[in-house]
Short mmCIF file of C-alpha atoms in Angstrom, two decimals:
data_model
loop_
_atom_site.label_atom_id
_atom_site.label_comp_id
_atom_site.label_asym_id
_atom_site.label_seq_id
_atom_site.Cartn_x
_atom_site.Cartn_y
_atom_site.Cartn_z
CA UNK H 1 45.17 24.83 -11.43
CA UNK H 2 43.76 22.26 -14.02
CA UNK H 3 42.81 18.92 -13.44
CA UNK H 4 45.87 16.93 -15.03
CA UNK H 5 48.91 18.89 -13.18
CA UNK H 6 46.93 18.13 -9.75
CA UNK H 7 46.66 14.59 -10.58
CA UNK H 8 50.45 14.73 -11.55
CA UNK H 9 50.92 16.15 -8.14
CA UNK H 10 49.12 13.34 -6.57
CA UNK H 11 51.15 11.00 -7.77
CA UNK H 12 54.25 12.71 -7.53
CA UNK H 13 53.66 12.85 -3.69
CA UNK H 14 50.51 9.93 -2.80
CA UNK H 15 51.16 5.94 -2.63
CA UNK H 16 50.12 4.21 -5.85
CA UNK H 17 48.12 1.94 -3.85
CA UNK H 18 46.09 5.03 -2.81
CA UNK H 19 42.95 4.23 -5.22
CA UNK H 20 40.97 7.05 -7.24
CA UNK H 21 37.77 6.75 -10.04
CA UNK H 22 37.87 6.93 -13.04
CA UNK H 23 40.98 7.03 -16.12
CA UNK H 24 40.72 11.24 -15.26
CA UNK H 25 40.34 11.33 -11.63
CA UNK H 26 37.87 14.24 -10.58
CA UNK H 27 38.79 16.70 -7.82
CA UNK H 28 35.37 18.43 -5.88
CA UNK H 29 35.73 21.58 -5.01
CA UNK H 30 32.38 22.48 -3.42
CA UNK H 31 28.92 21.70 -2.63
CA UNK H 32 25.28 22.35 -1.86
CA UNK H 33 22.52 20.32 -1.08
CA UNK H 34 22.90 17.05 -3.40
CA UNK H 35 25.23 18.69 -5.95
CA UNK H 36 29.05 19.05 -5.92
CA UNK H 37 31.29 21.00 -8.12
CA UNK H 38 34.04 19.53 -9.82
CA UNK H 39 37.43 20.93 -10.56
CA UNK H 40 36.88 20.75 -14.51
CA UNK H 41 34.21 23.65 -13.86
CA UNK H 42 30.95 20.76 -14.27
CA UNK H 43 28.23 20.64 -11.31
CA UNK H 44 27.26 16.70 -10.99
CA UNK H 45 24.31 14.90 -9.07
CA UNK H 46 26.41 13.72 -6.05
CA UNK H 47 24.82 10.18 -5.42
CA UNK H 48 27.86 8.55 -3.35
CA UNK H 49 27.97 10.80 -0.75
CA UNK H 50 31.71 11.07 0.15
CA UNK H 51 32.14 7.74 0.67
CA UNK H 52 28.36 7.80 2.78
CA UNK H 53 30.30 10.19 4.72
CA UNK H 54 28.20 13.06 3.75
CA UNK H 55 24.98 11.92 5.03
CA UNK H 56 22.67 15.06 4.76
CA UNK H 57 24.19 16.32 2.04
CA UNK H 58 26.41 19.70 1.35
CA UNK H 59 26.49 23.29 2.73
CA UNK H 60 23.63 21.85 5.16
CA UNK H 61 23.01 25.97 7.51
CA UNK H 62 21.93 24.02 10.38
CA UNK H 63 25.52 21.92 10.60
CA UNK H 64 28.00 23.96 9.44
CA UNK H 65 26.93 27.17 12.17
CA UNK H 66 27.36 24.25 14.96
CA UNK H 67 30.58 23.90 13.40
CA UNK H 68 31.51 27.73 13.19
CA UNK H 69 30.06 28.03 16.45
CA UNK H 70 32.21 25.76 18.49
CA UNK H 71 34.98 26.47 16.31
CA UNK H 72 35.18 30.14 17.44
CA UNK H 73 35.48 28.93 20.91
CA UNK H 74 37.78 26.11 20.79
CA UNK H 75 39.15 23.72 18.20
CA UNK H 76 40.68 21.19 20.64
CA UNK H 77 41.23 20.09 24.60
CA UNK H 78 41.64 16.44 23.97
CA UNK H 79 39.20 13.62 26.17
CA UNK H 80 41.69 14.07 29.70
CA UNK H 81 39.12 17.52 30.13
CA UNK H 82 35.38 17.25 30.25
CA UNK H 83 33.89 18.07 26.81
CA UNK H 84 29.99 19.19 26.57
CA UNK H 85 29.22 18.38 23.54
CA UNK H 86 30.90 15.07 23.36
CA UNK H 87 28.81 14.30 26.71
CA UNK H 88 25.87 15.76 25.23
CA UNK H 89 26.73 13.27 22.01
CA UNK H 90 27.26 10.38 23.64
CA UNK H 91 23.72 10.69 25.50
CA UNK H 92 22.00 11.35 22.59
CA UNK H 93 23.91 8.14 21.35
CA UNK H 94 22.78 6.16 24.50
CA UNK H 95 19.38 7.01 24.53
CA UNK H 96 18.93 5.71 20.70
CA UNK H 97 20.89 2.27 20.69
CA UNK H 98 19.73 -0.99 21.02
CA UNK H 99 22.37 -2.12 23.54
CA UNK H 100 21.88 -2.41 27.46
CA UNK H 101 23.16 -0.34 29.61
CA UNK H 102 25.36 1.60 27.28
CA UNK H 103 28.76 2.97 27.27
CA UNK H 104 29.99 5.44 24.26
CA UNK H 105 33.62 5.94 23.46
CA UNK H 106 34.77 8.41 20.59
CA UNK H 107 37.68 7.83 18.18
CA UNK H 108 38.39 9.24 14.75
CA UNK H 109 37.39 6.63 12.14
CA UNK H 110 36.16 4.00 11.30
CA UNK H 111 39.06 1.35 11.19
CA UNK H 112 40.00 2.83 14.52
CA UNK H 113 36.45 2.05 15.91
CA UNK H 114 36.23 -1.47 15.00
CA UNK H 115 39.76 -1.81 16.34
CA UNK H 116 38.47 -0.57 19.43
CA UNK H 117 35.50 -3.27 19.68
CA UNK H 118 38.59 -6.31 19.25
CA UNK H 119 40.44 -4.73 21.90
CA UNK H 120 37.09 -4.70 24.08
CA UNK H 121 35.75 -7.86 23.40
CA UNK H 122 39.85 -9.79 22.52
CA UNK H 123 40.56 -8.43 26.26
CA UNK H 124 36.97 -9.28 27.88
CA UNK H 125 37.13 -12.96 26.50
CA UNK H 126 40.67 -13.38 26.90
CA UNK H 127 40.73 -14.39 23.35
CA UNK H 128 42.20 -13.58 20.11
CA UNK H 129 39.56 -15.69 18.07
CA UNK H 130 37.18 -13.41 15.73
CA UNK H 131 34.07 -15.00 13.98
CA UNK H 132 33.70 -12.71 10.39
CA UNK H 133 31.87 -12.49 7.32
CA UNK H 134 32.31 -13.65 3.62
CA UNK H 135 31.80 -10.61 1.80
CA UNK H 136 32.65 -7.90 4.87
CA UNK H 137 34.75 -4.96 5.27
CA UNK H 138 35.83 -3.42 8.29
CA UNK H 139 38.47 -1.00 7.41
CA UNK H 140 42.18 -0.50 6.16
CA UNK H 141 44.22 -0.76 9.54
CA UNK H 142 45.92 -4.50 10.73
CA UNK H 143 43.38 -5.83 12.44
CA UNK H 144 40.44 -3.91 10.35
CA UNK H 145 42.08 -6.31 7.56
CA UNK H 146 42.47 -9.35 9.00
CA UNK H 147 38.80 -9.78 9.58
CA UNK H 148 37.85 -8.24 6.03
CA UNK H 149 36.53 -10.91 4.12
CA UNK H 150 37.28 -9.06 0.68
CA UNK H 151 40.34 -10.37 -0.95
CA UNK H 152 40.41 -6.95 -3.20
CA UNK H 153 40.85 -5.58 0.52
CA UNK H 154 43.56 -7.51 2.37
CA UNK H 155 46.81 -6.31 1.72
CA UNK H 156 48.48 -8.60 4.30
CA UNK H 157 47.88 -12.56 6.05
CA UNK H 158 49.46 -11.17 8.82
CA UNK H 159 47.32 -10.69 11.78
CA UNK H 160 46.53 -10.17 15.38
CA UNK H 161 43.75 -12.15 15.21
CA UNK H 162 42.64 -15.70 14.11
CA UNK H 163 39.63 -15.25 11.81
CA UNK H 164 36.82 -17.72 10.72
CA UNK H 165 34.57 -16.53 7.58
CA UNK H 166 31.11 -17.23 8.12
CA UNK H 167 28.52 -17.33 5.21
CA UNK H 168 26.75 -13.89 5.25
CA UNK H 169 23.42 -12.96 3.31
CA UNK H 170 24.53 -12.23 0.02
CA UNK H 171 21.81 -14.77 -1.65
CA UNK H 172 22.78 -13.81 -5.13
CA UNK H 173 25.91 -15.77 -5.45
CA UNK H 174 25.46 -18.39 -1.96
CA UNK H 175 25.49 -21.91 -2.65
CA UNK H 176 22.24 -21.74 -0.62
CA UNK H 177 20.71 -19.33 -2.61
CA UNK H 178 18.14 -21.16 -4.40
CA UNK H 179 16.78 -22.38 -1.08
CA UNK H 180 13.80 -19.94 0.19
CA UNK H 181 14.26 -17.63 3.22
CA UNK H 182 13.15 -19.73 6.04
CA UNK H 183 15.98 -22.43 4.93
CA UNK H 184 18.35 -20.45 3.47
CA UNK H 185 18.84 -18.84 7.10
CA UNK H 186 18.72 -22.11 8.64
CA UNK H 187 21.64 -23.32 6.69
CA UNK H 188 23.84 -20.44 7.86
CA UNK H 189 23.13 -20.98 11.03
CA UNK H 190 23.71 -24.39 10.78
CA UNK H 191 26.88 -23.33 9.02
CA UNK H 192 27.64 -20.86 11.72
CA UNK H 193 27.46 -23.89 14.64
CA UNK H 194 29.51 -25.97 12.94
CA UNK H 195 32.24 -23.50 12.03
CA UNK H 196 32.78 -22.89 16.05
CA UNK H 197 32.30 -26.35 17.14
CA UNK H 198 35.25 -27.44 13.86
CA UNK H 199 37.24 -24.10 13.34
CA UNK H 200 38.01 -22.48 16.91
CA UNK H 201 38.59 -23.46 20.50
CA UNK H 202 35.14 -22.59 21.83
CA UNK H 203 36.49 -19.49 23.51
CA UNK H 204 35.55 -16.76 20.72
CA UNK H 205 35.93 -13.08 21.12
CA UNK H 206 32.95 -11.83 19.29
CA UNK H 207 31.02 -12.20 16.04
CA UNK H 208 31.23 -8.71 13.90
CA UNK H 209 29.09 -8.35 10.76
CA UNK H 210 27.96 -5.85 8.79
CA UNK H 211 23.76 -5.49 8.94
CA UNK H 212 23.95 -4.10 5.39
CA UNK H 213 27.43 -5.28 3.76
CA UNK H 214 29.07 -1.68 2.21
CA UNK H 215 31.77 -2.60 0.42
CA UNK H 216 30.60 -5.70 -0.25
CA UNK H 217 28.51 -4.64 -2.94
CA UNK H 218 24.93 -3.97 -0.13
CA UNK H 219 24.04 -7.66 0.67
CA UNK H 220 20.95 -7.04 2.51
CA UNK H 221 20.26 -10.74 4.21
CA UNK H 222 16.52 -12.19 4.50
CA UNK H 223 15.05 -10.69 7.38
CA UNK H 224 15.26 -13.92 10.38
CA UNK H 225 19.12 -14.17 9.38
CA UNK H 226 20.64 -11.87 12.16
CA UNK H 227 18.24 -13.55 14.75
CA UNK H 228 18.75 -17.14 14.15
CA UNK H 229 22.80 -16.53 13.92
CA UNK H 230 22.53 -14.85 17.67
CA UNK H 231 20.72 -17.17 18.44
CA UNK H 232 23.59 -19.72 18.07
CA UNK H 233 25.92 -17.00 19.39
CA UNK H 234 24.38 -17.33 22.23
CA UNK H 235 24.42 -20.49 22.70
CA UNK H 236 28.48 -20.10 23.43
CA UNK H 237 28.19 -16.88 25.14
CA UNK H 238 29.63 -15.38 22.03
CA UNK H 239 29.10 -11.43 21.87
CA UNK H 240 27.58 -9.62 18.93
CA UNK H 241 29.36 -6.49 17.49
CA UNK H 242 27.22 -5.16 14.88
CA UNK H 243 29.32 -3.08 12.68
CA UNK H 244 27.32 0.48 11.64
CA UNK H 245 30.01 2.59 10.05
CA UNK H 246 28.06 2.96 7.30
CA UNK H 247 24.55 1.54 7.81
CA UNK H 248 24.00 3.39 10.89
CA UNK H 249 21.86 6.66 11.89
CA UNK H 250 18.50 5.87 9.33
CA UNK H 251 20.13 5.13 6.05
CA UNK H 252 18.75 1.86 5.96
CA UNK H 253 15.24 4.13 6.48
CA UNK H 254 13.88 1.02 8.72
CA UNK H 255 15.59 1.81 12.03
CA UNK H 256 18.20 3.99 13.92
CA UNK H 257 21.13 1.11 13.12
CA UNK H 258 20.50 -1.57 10.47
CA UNK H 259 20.29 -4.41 13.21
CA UNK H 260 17.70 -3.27 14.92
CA UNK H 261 15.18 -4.58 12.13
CA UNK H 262 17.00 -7.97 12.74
CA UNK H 263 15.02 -7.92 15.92
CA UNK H 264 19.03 -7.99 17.64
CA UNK H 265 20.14 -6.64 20.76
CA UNK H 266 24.45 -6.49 19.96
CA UNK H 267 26.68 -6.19 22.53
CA UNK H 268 28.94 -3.81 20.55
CA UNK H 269 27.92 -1.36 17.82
CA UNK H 270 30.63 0.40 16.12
CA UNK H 271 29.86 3.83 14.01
CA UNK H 272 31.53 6.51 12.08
CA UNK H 273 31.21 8.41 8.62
CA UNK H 274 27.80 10.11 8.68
CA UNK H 275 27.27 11.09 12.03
CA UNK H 276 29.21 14.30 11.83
CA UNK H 277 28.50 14.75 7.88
CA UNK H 278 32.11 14.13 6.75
CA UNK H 279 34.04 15.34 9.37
CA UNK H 280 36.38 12.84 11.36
CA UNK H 281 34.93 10.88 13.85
CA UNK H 282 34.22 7.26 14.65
CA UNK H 283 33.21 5.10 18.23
CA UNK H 284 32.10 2.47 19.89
CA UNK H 285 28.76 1.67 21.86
CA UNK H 286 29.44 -1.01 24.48
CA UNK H 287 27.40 -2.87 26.92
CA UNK H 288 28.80 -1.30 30.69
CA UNK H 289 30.66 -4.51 31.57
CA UNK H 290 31.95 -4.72 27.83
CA UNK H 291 33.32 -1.35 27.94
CA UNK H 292 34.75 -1.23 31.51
CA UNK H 293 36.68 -4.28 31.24
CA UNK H 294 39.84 -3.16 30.06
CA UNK H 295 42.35 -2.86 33.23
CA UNK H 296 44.86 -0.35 31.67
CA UNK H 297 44.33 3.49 31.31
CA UNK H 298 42.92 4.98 28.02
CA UNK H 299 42.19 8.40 26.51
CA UNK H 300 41.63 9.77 22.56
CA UNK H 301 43.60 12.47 22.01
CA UNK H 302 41.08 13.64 19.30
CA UNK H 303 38.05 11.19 19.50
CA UNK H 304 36.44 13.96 21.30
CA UNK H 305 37.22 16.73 19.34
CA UNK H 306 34.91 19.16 20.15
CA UNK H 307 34.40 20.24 16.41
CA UNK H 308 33.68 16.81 15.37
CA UNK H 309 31.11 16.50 18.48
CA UNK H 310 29.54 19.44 18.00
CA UNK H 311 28.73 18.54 14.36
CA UNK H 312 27.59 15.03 15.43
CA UNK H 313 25.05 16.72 17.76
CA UNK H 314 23.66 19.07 14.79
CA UNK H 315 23.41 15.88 12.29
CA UNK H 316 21.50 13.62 14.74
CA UNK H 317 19.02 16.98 15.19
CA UNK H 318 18.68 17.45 11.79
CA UNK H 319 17.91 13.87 10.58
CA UNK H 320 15.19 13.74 13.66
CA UNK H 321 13.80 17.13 12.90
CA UNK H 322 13.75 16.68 8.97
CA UNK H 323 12.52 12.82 9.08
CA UNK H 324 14.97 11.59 7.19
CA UNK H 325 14.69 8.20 8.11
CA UNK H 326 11.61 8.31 6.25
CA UNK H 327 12.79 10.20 3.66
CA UNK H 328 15.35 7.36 2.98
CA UNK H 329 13.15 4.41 2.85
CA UNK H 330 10.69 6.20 0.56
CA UNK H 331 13.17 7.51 -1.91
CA UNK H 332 15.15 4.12 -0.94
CA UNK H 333 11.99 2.03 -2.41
CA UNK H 334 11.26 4.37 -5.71
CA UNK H 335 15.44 3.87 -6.45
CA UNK H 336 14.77 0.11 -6.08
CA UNK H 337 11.44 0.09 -8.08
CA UNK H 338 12.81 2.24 -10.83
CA UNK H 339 16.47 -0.07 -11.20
CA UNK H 340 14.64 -3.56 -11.26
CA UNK H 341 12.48 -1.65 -14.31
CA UNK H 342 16.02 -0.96 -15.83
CA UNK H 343 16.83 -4.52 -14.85
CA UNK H 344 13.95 -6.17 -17.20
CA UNK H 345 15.10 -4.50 -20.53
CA UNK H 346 18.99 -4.59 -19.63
CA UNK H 347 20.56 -8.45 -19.06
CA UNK H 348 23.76 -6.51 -17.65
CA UNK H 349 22.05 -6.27 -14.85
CA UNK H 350 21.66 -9.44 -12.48
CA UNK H 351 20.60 -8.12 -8.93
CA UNK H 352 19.24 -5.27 -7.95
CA UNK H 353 19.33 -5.22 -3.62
CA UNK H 354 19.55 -2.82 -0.70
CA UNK H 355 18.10 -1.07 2.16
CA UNK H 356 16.88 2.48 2.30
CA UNK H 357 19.71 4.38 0.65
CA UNK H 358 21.91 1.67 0.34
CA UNK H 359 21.56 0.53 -3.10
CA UNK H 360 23.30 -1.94 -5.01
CA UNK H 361 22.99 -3.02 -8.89
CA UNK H 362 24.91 -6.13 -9.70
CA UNK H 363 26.09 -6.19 -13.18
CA UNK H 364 27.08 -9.49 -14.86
CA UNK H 365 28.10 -10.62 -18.48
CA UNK H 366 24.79 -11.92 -20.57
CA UNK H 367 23.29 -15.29 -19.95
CA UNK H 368 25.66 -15.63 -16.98
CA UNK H 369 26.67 -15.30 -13.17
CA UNK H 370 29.92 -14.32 -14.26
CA UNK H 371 31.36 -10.51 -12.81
CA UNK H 372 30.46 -7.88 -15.85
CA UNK H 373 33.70 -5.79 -14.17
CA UNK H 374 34.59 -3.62 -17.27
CA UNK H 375 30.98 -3.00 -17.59
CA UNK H 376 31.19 -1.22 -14.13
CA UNK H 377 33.54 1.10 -14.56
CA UNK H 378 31.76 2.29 -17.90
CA UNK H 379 28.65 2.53 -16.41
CA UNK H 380 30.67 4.69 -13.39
CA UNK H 381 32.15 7.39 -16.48
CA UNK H 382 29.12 6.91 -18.58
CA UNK H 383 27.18 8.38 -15.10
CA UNK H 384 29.97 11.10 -14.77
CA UNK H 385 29.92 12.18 -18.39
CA UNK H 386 25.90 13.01 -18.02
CA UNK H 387 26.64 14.38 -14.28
CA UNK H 388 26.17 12.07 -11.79
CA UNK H 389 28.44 10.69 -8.99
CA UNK H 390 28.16 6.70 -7.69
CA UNK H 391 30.26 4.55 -6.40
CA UNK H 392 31.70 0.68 -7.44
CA UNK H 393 31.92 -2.34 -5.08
CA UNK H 394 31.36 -6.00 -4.56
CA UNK H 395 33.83 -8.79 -4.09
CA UNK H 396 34.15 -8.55 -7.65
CA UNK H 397 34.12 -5.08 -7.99
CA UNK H 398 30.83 -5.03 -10.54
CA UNK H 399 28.38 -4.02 -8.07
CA UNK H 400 27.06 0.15 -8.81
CA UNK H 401 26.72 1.50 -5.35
CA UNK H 402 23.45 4.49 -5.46
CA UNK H 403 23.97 6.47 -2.13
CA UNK H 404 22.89 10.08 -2.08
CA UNK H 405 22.33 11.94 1.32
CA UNK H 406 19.07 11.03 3.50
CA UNK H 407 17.91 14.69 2.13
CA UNK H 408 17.53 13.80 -1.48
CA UNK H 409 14.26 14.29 -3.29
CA UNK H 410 12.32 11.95 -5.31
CA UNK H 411 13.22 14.53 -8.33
CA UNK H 412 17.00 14.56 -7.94
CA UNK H 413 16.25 10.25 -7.69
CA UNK H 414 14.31 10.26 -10.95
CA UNK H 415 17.41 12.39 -12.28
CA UNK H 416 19.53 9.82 -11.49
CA UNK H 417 17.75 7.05 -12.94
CA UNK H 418 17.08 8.46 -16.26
CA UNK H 419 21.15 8.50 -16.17
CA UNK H 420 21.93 5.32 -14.45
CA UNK H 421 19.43 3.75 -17.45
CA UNK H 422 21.03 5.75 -20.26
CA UNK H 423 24.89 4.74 -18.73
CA UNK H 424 23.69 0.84 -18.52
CA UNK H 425 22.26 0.82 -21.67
CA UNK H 426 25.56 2.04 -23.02
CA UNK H 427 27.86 -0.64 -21.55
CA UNK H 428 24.94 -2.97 -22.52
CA UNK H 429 25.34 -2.44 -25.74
CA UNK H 430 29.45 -1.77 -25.53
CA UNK H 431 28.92 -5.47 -24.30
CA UNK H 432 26.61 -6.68 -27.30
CA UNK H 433 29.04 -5.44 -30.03
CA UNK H 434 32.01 -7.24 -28.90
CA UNK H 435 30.29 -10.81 -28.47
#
């Protein structure tokens, strides 16, 4: 089956609204280690990861016989029968969070996680009131969007909550961004007290925020920024849910979850994508009186699907046992040295920023602030045309997103680099010709 009739298919049969890469959308078709085939018979670097679904990479022995293994025993018995594995999960979860006395609950996604935390901390509070980020995404489903602060990303005003935007870290394009770090985090705060004590009753649910924004485009804040805004959190007894679905489990390569090198203790951490390497799965880690406040009965029919837990357990093994977390802030650092390099001999580029193996490039038009959007999407098929996978976002859309699985090597990242500079010096020059 080529590549056009399937695409033909897709929209024949998937809502237009349901967004794909590129003018020729690519199908995979398998994997191993860092590189995926592709349906039109090329092998590329795979430097997006599935979304950062696909954390240690593809065709990994040590996860996918956990997965055959439970698999030939039982697919499903649904969370109103004990499950080993997702017992044995959830301790493993436990013992590595920086939350107090904590409670694990399993789901499938993660929309569906963060959904849980409002329902947690919306019923604990007795409050509908959410305090969000500029600049933060927390998923596709109604309440998910409401507290997305991504215009490109909220399909509806409609909502079961009543959201205030707080300013986040994204120092590139902040109105406080020529301030140092010291007072540029003392303005948010600021900001932040002000926004409760003007914008809601007093009485607010819970603060979420991304530790490294995803979607919008890796804002990685100066490092006192998550302290001093709990620190005025706390101040109204406000709780903190920190959401992880995709900076969680090391890929930041300077802690277990992103917050923790904020030097923050959240009430609520929500996770999903990487833990079981692309398979479904998603959940919340509460604080016991968080978790056990709802009054009404509650199960997951699949949040702990034994398939899904199983593979959870294998991942968390695996990144221990191969030090990934190192292996992500080393490779993490030589990505960001080798970009900013690209950055002094390309204008296009206006920010280079991220965490471990969170990496965005910011690409602007010449001389300016101003989004170079066009100039992303050529640099994302120039990249695909030399055989390597990334991924777009930003609030703008013109921010390259570099996220390969924790196992990459400092080869396959010098790979990639050699492209990424060849496929921005392409659009830079696409760029030149038509001013």
């Amino acid at each position: 089956m080529n590549e056009s009739s399937l695409l033909d298919r897709h929209r024949a049969v998937m809502p237009r609204w349901l967004a794909t890469y590129y003018d020729d959308p690519l199908e995979l078709t398998s994997g191993s280690g860092r590189r995926v085939q592709g349906g039109d018979g090329r092998t590329y670097l795979d430097f997006f990861g599935g979304l950062l679904a696909t954390m240690v990479g593809h065709d990994i022995p040590e996860i996918t016989d956990a997965i055959q293994a439970q698999s030939s025993k039982m697919l499903h018995s649904s969370t109103l029968y004990l499950i080993r594995t997702q017992v044995e999960l959830a301790e493993k979860i436990a013992a590595r969070s920086p939350v107090d006395n904590p409670r694990v609950f399993f789901v499938n996604s993660g929309s569906e996680a963060v959904e849980t935390a409002f329902l947690l901390t919306t019923a604990a509070r007795r409050s509908n009131q959410v305090i969000a980020l500029r600049g933060g995404y927390h998923g596709r489903s109604f309440g998910t969007v409401a507290a997305t602060g991504i215009r490109g990303w909220s399909a509806t005003s409609l909502s079961p909550l009543q959201v205030t935007y707080a300013h986040n870290g994204y120092r590139y394009r902040s109105p406080f961004g020529h301030l140092d770090d010291n007072a540029f985090t003392a303005a948010c705060a600021d900001e932040l007290r002000t926004m409760i004590e003007t914008a809601t009753s007093g009485d607010v649910a819970c603060f979420i925020a991304e530790p490294v924004q995803g979607a919008g485009g890796f804002a990685t804040p100066p490092d006192g920024f998550f302290a001093a805004m709990n620190a005025v959190l706390a101040e109204y007894e406000i709780p903190f849910v920190s959401d992880e679905v995709q900076s969680g489990w090391g890929r930041t390569g300077r802690s277990y979850f992103g917050i923790e090198h904020y030097g923050v203790r959240p009430q609520a951490i929500t996770f999903a994508k990487g833990l079981a390497n692309g398979l479904s799965i998603g959940g919340v880690i509460a604080e016991e009186s968080l978790m056990n406040s709802l009054t009404a009965n509650s199960i997951s029919t699949a949040g702990g699907n034994p398939i899904a837990m199983a593979a959870g357990n294998a991942v968390i093994d695996f990144i221990e046992s191969h030090d990934l977390q190192h292996n992500a802030d080393d490779i993490g650092r030589h990505l960001i040295r080798g970009l900013k390099l690209i950055a002094e001999r390309n204008p296009l580029i206006g920010d280079v920023r991220g965490s471990g193996l969170m990496v965005g490039v910011e690409l602007v038009e010449h001389g300016t602030k101003n989004p170079a959007v066009a100039e992303t999407n050529t640099v994302l098929a120039e990249a695909r045309s030399r055989g390597l996978l990334i991924g777009k976002g930003g609030i703008h859309g013109n921010v390259l997103r570099v996220t390969p699985p924790m196992t990459v090597t400092r080869a396959e990242a010098d790979e990639a680099l050699q492209i990424l500079a060849s496929s921005i010096e392409i659009a830079g020059a696409l760029t030149a010709a038509k001013e």
